[in-house]
């Protein structure tokens, strides 16, 4: 696992936006998997700035969603489809046609999950998957004890995740859905390059267990240790419980600049 410690969230956003820019330069129609939540917003801001300045031509880039609430009415501002349209598709000047995600309002949720996994494979697979991490160690909405081989499916949110996400629902936990569709851990591991960004002290324990703990379904993000090319970008606060922080700093400092993430 490649661990990169950056001074703050903005630096993490810039570094990852540069990795996305390099991918798009190499493969203009790359399939970019995006995550929601607060953490990835600096990535989207940095990438939108590169597009606005003409440094990046993202016009052929395709976007896919990591997870979605089940049961929110279509167009609900906190459905992850709405969030990705607002935070990614519009700022990058992309059309809705370049964006795919699971159907959280499908009558047959299981069929919608299977259809999404198939669609990702038919699209050629995800080139770069952005990830956040929950305080409980989840990636996507794969809560603790998710199968490490899981595919896209319905999951029940833990109380902790619903408490964490209540801030997007007027601080009212009652409004936070109980169920979600999420790419499975196996689905996420199919991406060619997963990049997890974690910022803030609240993520320090989950990051330490993900990076330095055993691979275990109780910390779903630890499954990234099984991927041959996974990157974890953390700010100083989120890195504060890493025993090997100095080693990670030295390793990244010694990496040739042209290598990127
Ligand atoms: P956050 O969410 O970025 O809003 O902290 C991360 C996650 O739950 O994966």
GROMACS .gro file of C-alpha atoms and ligand atoms in nm:
model
  270
    1UNK     CA    1   0.000   0.000   0.000
    2UNK     CA    2   0.132   0.343  -0.089
    3UNK     CA    3   0.080   0.588   0.198
    4UNK     CA    4   0.130   0.959   0.130
    5UNK     CA    5   0.118   1.209   0.417
    6UNK     CA    6   0.027   1.562   0.312
    7UNK     CA    7   0.010   1.878   0.526
    8UNK     CA    8  -0.363   1.934   0.489
    9UNK     CA    9  -0.682   1.852   0.301
   10UNK     CA   10  -0.616   2.105   0.024
   11UNK     CA   11  -0.274   1.950  -0.048
   12UNK     CA   12  -0.436   1.605  -0.059
   13UNK     CA   13  -0.698   1.735  -0.301
   14UNK     CA   14  -0.434   1.886  -0.527
   15UNK     CA   15  -0.217   1.573  -0.527
   16UNK     CA   16  -0.508   1.347  -0.619
   17UNK     CA   17  -0.639   1.593  -0.880
   18UNK     CA   18  -0.292   1.574  -1.039
   19UNK     CA   19  -0.316   1.194  -1.048
   20UNK     CA   20  -0.657   1.222  -1.216
   21UNK     CA   21  -0.519   1.477  -1.463
   22UNK     CA   22  -0.234   1.239  -1.551
   23UNK     CA   23  -0.482   0.956  -1.602
   24UNK     CA   24  -0.703   1.169  -1.829
   25UNK     CA   25  -0.399   1.280  -2.032
   26UNK     CA   26  -0.310   0.914  -2.083
   27UNK     CA   27  -0.665   0.793  -2.134
   28UNK     CA   28  -0.913   1.071  -2.219
   29UNK     CA   29  -1.219   0.845  -2.181
   30UNK     CA   30  -1.105   0.705  -1.845
   31UNK     CA   31  -1.375   0.581  -1.608
   32UNK     CA   32  -1.334   0.774  -1.283
   33UNK     CA   33  -1.511   0.638  -0.976
   34UNK     CA   34  -1.615   0.918  -0.744
   35UNK     CA   35  -1.702   0.919  -0.375
   36UNK     CA   36  -1.934   1.150  -0.184
   37UNK     CA   37  -1.908   1.295   0.168
   38UNK     CA   38  -1.701   1.596   0.272
   39UNK     CA   39  -1.354   1.451   0.225
   40UNK     CA   40  -1.328   1.439  -0.157
   41UNK     CA   41  -1.455   1.795  -0.213
   42UNK     CA   42  -1.100   1.945  -0.226
   43UNK     CA   43  -1.020   1.693  -0.504
   44UNK     CA   44  -1.320   1.807  -0.710
   45UNK     CA   45  -1.237   2.174  -0.652
   46UNK     CA   46  -0.875   2.122  -0.762
   47UNK     CA   47  -0.979   1.921  -1.067
   48UNK     CA   48  -1.246   2.176  -1.169
   49UNK     CA   49  -0.980   2.450  -1.148
   50UNK     CA   50  -0.755   2.251  -1.384
   51UNK     CA   51  -1.044   2.209  -1.628
   52UNK     CA   52  -1.137   2.579  -1.604
   53UNK     CA   53  -0.777   2.686  -1.674
   54UNK     CA   54  -0.755   2.456  -1.976
   55UNK     CA   55  -0.483   2.241  -1.815
   56UNK     CA   56  -0.710   1.936  -1.829
   57UNK     CA   57  -0.956   1.837  -2.102
   58UNK     CA   58  -1.208   1.617  -1.920
   59UNK     CA   59  -1.468   1.633  -2.197
   60UNK     CA   60  -1.447   1.259  -2.265
   61UNK     CA   61  -1.404   1.146  -1.904
   62UNK     CA   62  -1.669   0.910  -1.771
   63UNK     CA   63  -1.783   0.918  -1.409
   64UNK     CA   64  -1.931   0.642  -1.196
   65UNK     CA   65  -2.077   0.640  -0.851
   66UNK     CA   66  -1.958   0.438  -0.552
   67UNK     CA   67  -2.280   0.410  -0.354
   68UNK     CA   68  -2.633   0.544  -0.318
   69UNK     CA   69  -2.906   0.573  -0.059
   70UNK     CA   70  -3.206   0.348  -0.107
   71UNK     CA   71  -3.551   0.503  -0.096
   72UNK     CA   72  -3.483   0.876  -0.131
   73UNK     CA   73  -3.720   1.031  -0.384
   74UNK     CA   74  -3.567   1.097  -0.727
   75UNK     CA   75  -3.393   1.435  -0.730
   76UNK     CA   76  -3.357   1.452  -0.349
   77UNK     CA   77  -3.066   1.695  -0.295
   78UNK     CA   78  -2.880   1.444  -0.072
   79UNK     CA   79  -2.921   1.145  -0.302
   80UNK     CA   80  -2.568   1.067  -0.414
   81UNK     CA   81  -2.675   1.106  -0.775
   82UNK     CA   82  -2.772   1.468  -0.698
   83UNK     CA   83  -2.450   1.522  -0.499
   84UNK     CA   84  -2.229   1.392  -0.782
   85UNK     CA   85  -2.419   1.600  -1.039
   86UNK     CA   86  -2.368   1.909  -0.820
   87UNK     CA   87  -2.010   1.851  -0.703
   88UNK     CA   88  -1.852   1.675  -1.002
   89UNK     CA   89  -2.052   1.664  -1.324
   90UNK     CA   90  -2.152   2.031  -1.338
   91UNK     CA   91  -1.818   2.182  -1.221
   92UNK     CA   92  -1.630   1.967  -1.474
   93UNK     CA   93  -1.871   2.069  -1.751
   94UNK     CA   94  -1.969   1.707  -1.821
   95UNK     CA   95  -2.307   1.588  -1.942
   96UNK     CA   96  -2.531   1.357  -1.742
   97UNK     CA   97  -2.482   1.098  -2.018
   98UNK     CA   98  -2.121   1.050  -1.906
   99UNK     CA   99  -2.232   0.948  -1.557
  100UNK     CA  100  -2.346   0.608  -1.433
  101UNK     CA  101  -2.468   0.498  -1.092
  102UNK     CA  102  -2.687   0.239  -0.922
  103UNK     CA  103  -3.061   0.298  -0.918
  104UNK     CA  104  -3.151   0.361  -0.553
  105UNK     CA  105  -3.522   0.386  -0.631
  106UNK     CA  106  -3.547   0.056  -0.823
  107UNK     CA  107  -3.830  -0.174  -0.724
  108UNK     CA  108  -3.600  -0.474  -0.754
  109UNK     CA  109  -3.292  -0.349  -0.568
  110UNK     CA  110  -3.098  -0.673  -0.607
  111UNK     CA  111  -3.146  -0.666  -0.986
  112UNK     CA  112  -3.034  -0.299  -0.989
  113UNK     CA  113  -2.717  -0.396  -0.797
  114UNK     CA  114  -2.634  -0.677  -1.037
  115UNK     CA  115  -2.706  -0.451  -1.336
  116UNK     CA  116  -2.465  -0.190  -1.198
  117UNK     CA  117  -2.182  -0.440  -1.150
  118UNK     CA  118  -2.239  -0.561  -1.508
  119UNK     CA  119  -2.245  -0.203  -1.641
  120UNK     CA  120  -1.912  -0.125  -1.472
  121UNK     CA  121  -1.753  -0.431  -1.628
  122UNK     CA  122  -1.904  -0.358  -1.972
  123UNK     CA  123  -1.766  -0.003  -1.948
  124UNK     CA  124  -1.419  -0.156  -1.924
  125UNK     CA  125  -1.381  -0.135  -1.547
  126UNK     CA  126  -1.299   0.158  -1.322
  127UNK     CA  127  -0.960   0.317  -1.390
  128UNK     CA  128  -0.929   0.522  -1.073
  129UNK     CA  129  -1.164   0.488  -0.777
  130UNK     CA  130  -1.174   0.766  -0.519
  131UNK     CA  131  -1.261   0.657  -0.167
  132UNK     CA  132  -1.325   0.817   0.167
  133UNK     CA  133  -1.324   0.620   0.491
  134UNK     CA  134  -1.588   0.606   0.761
  135UNK     CA  135  -1.496   0.651   1.126
  136UNK     CA  136  -1.593   0.282   1.151
  137UNK     CA  137  -1.348   0.187   0.873
  138UNK     CA  138  -1.605   0.150   0.595
  139UNK     CA  139  -1.525   0.212   0.228
  140UNK     CA  140  -1.819   0.289   0.007
  141UNK     CA  141  -2.094   0.183   0.244
  142UNK     CA  142  -1.933  -0.153   0.318
  143UNK     CA  143  -1.986  -0.150   0.690
  144UNK     CA  144  -1.777  -0.358   0.936
  145UNK     CA  145  -1.799  -0.733   0.873
  146UNK     CA  146  -1.883  -0.688   0.504
  147UNK     CA  147  -1.754  -0.976   0.296
  148UNK     CA  148  -1.416  -0.885   0.151
  149UNK     CA  149  -1.532  -1.052  -0.173
  150UNK     CA  150  -1.866  -0.871  -0.186
  151UNK     CA  151  -2.015  -0.732  -0.506
  152UNK     CA  152  -2.255  -0.440  -0.540
  153UNK     CA  153  -2.551  -0.505  -0.311
  154UNK     CA  154  -2.786  -0.356  -0.055
  155UNK     CA  155  -2.646  -0.286   0.292
  156UNK     CA  156  -2.789  -0.161   0.620
  157UNK     CA  157  -2.609   0.140   0.767
  158UNK     CA  158  -2.467   0.122   1.117
  159UNK     CA  159  -2.599   0.366   1.375
  160UNK     CA  160  -2.253   0.530   1.374
  161UNK     CA  161  -2.270   0.603   0.999
  162UNK     CA  162  -2.623   0.741   1.029
  163UNK     CA  163  -2.507   0.968   1.313
  164UNK     CA  164  -2.204   1.076   1.104
  165UNK     CA  165  -2.424   1.155   0.802
  166UNK     CA  166  -2.706   1.331   0.989
  167UNK     CA  167  -2.527   1.661   0.919
  168UNK     CA  168  -2.639   1.631   0.556
  169UNK     CA  169  -3.001   1.586   0.669
  170UNK     CA  170  -3.060   1.894   0.890
  171UNK     CA  171  -2.886   1.712   1.179
  172UNK     CA  172  -3.191   1.488   1.199
  173UNK     CA  173  -3.092   1.121   1.214
  174UNK     CA  174  -3.452   1.020   1.145
  175UNK     CA  175  -3.414   1.152   0.791
  176UNK     CA  176  -3.101   0.943   0.718
  177UNK     CA  177  -3.199   0.633   0.522
  178UNK     CA  178  -3.126   0.295   0.680
  179UNK     CA  179  -3.041   0.124   0.352
  180UNK     CA  180  -2.795   0.186   0.072
  181UNK     CA  181  -2.661   0.030  -0.243
  182UNK     CA  182  -2.284   0.011  -0.240
  183UNK     CA  183  -2.017  -0.124  -0.468
  184UNK     CA  184  -1.892  -0.432  -0.286
  185UNK     CA  185  -1.538  -0.461  -0.156
  186UNK     CA  186  -1.464  -0.706  -0.437
  187UNK     CA  187  -1.605  -0.454  -0.685
  188UNK     CA  188  -1.386  -0.176  -0.541
  189UNK     CA  189  -1.080  -0.401  -0.558
  190UNK     CA  190  -1.148  -0.450  -0.931
  191UNK     CA  191  -1.063  -0.082  -0.991
  192UNK     CA  192  -0.719  -0.040  -1.145
  193UNK     CA  193  -0.615   0.222  -0.890
  194UNK     CA  194  -0.812   0.286  -0.570
  195UNK     CA  195  -0.710   0.610  -0.396
  196UNK     CA  196  -0.839   0.671  -0.044
  197UNK     CA  197  -0.826   1.020   0.105
  198UNK     CA  198  -0.868   1.069   0.480
  199UNK     CA  199  -0.844   1.399   0.662
  200UNK     CA  200  -0.888   1.506   1.022
  201UNK     CA  201  -0.819   1.347   1.357
  202UNK     CA  202  -1.154   1.169   1.358
  203UNK     CA  203  -1.021   0.933   1.091
  204UNK     CA  204  -0.683   0.863   1.257
  205UNK     CA  205  -0.785   0.538   1.427
  206UNK     CA  206  -0.958   0.398   1.117
  207UNK     CA  207  -0.655   0.492   0.904
  208UNK     CA  208  -0.409   0.324   1.143
  209UNK     CA  209  -0.614   0.004   1.143
  210UNK     CA  210  -0.654   0.016   0.764
  211UNK     CA  211  -0.285   0.062   0.692
  212UNK     CA  212  -0.111  -0.114   0.980
  213UNK     CA  213  -0.368  -0.356   1.114
  214UNK     CA  214  -0.448  -0.701   0.981
  215UNK     CA  215  -0.673  -0.748   0.679
  216UNK     CA  216  -1.005  -0.802   0.853
  217UNK     CA  217  -1.367  -0.745   0.763
  218UNK     CA  218  -1.418  -0.556   1.091
  219UNK     CA  219  -1.214  -0.279   0.919
  220UNK     CA  220  -1.341  -0.303   0.560
  221UNK     CA  221  -1.086  -0.052   0.424
  222UNK     CA  222  -0.807  -0.291   0.529
  223UNK     CA  223  -0.903  -0.497   0.221
  224UNK     CA  224  -0.709  -0.238   0.018
  225UNK     CA  225  -0.395  -0.416   0.143
  226UNK     CA  226  -0.491  -0.692  -0.101
  227UNK     CA  227  -0.477  -0.456  -0.402
  228UNK     CA  228  -0.147  -0.437  -0.593
  229UNK     CA  229  -0.176  -0.060  -0.646
  230UNK     CA  230  -0.374   0.110  -0.371
  231UNK     CA  231  -0.287   0.458  -0.246
  232UNK     CA  232  -0.386   0.613   0.086
  233UNK     CA  233  -0.346   0.990   0.111
  234UNK     CA  234  -0.375   1.131   0.463
  235UNK     CA  235  -0.327   1.470   0.619
  236UNK     CA  236  -0.112   1.509   0.932
  237UNK     CA  237  -0.415   1.477   1.162
  238UNK     CA  238  -0.542   1.156   1.001
  239UNK     CA  239  -0.183   1.020   1.004
  240UNK     CA  240  -0.137   1.092   1.374
  241UNK     CA  241  -0.183   0.729   1.486
  242UNK     CA  242   0.040   0.570   1.221
  243UNK     CA  243   0.342   0.402   1.382
  244UNK     CA  244   0.526   0.401   1.049
  245UNK     CA  245   0.455   0.767   0.962
  246UNK     CA  246   0.824   0.858   0.935
  247UNK     CA  247   0.890   0.561   0.711
  248UNK     CA  248   0.599   0.658   0.484
  249UNK     CA  249   0.727   1.017   0.465
  250UNK     CA  250   1.078   0.901   0.374
  251UNK     CA  251   0.949   0.655   0.115
  252UNK     CA  252   0.738   0.912  -0.064
  253UNK     CA  253   1.013   1.177  -0.046
  254UNK     CA  254   1.253   0.933  -0.216
  255UNK     CA  255   1.008   0.857  -0.497
  256UNK     CA  256   1.102   1.007  -0.834
  257UNK     CA  257   0.880   1.307  -0.906
  258UNK     CA  258   0.778   1.178  -1.247
  259UNK     CA  259   0.625   0.870  -1.096
  260UNK     CA  260   0.316   1.047  -0.960
  261UNK     CA  261   0.082   0.854  -0.734
  262LIG     P1  262  -1.680   1.189   0.496
  262LIG     O1  263  -1.737   1.043   0.469
  262LIG     O2  264  -1.584   1.218   0.385
  262LIG     O3  265  -1.800   1.280   0.488
  262LIG     O4  266  -1.614   1.186   0.629
  262LIG     C1  267  -1.647   0.941   0.438
  262LIG     C2  268  -1.718   0.808   0.428
  262LIG     O5  269  -1.816   0.787   0.501
  262LIG     O6  270  -1.674   0.725   0.350
   0.00000   0.00000   0.00000
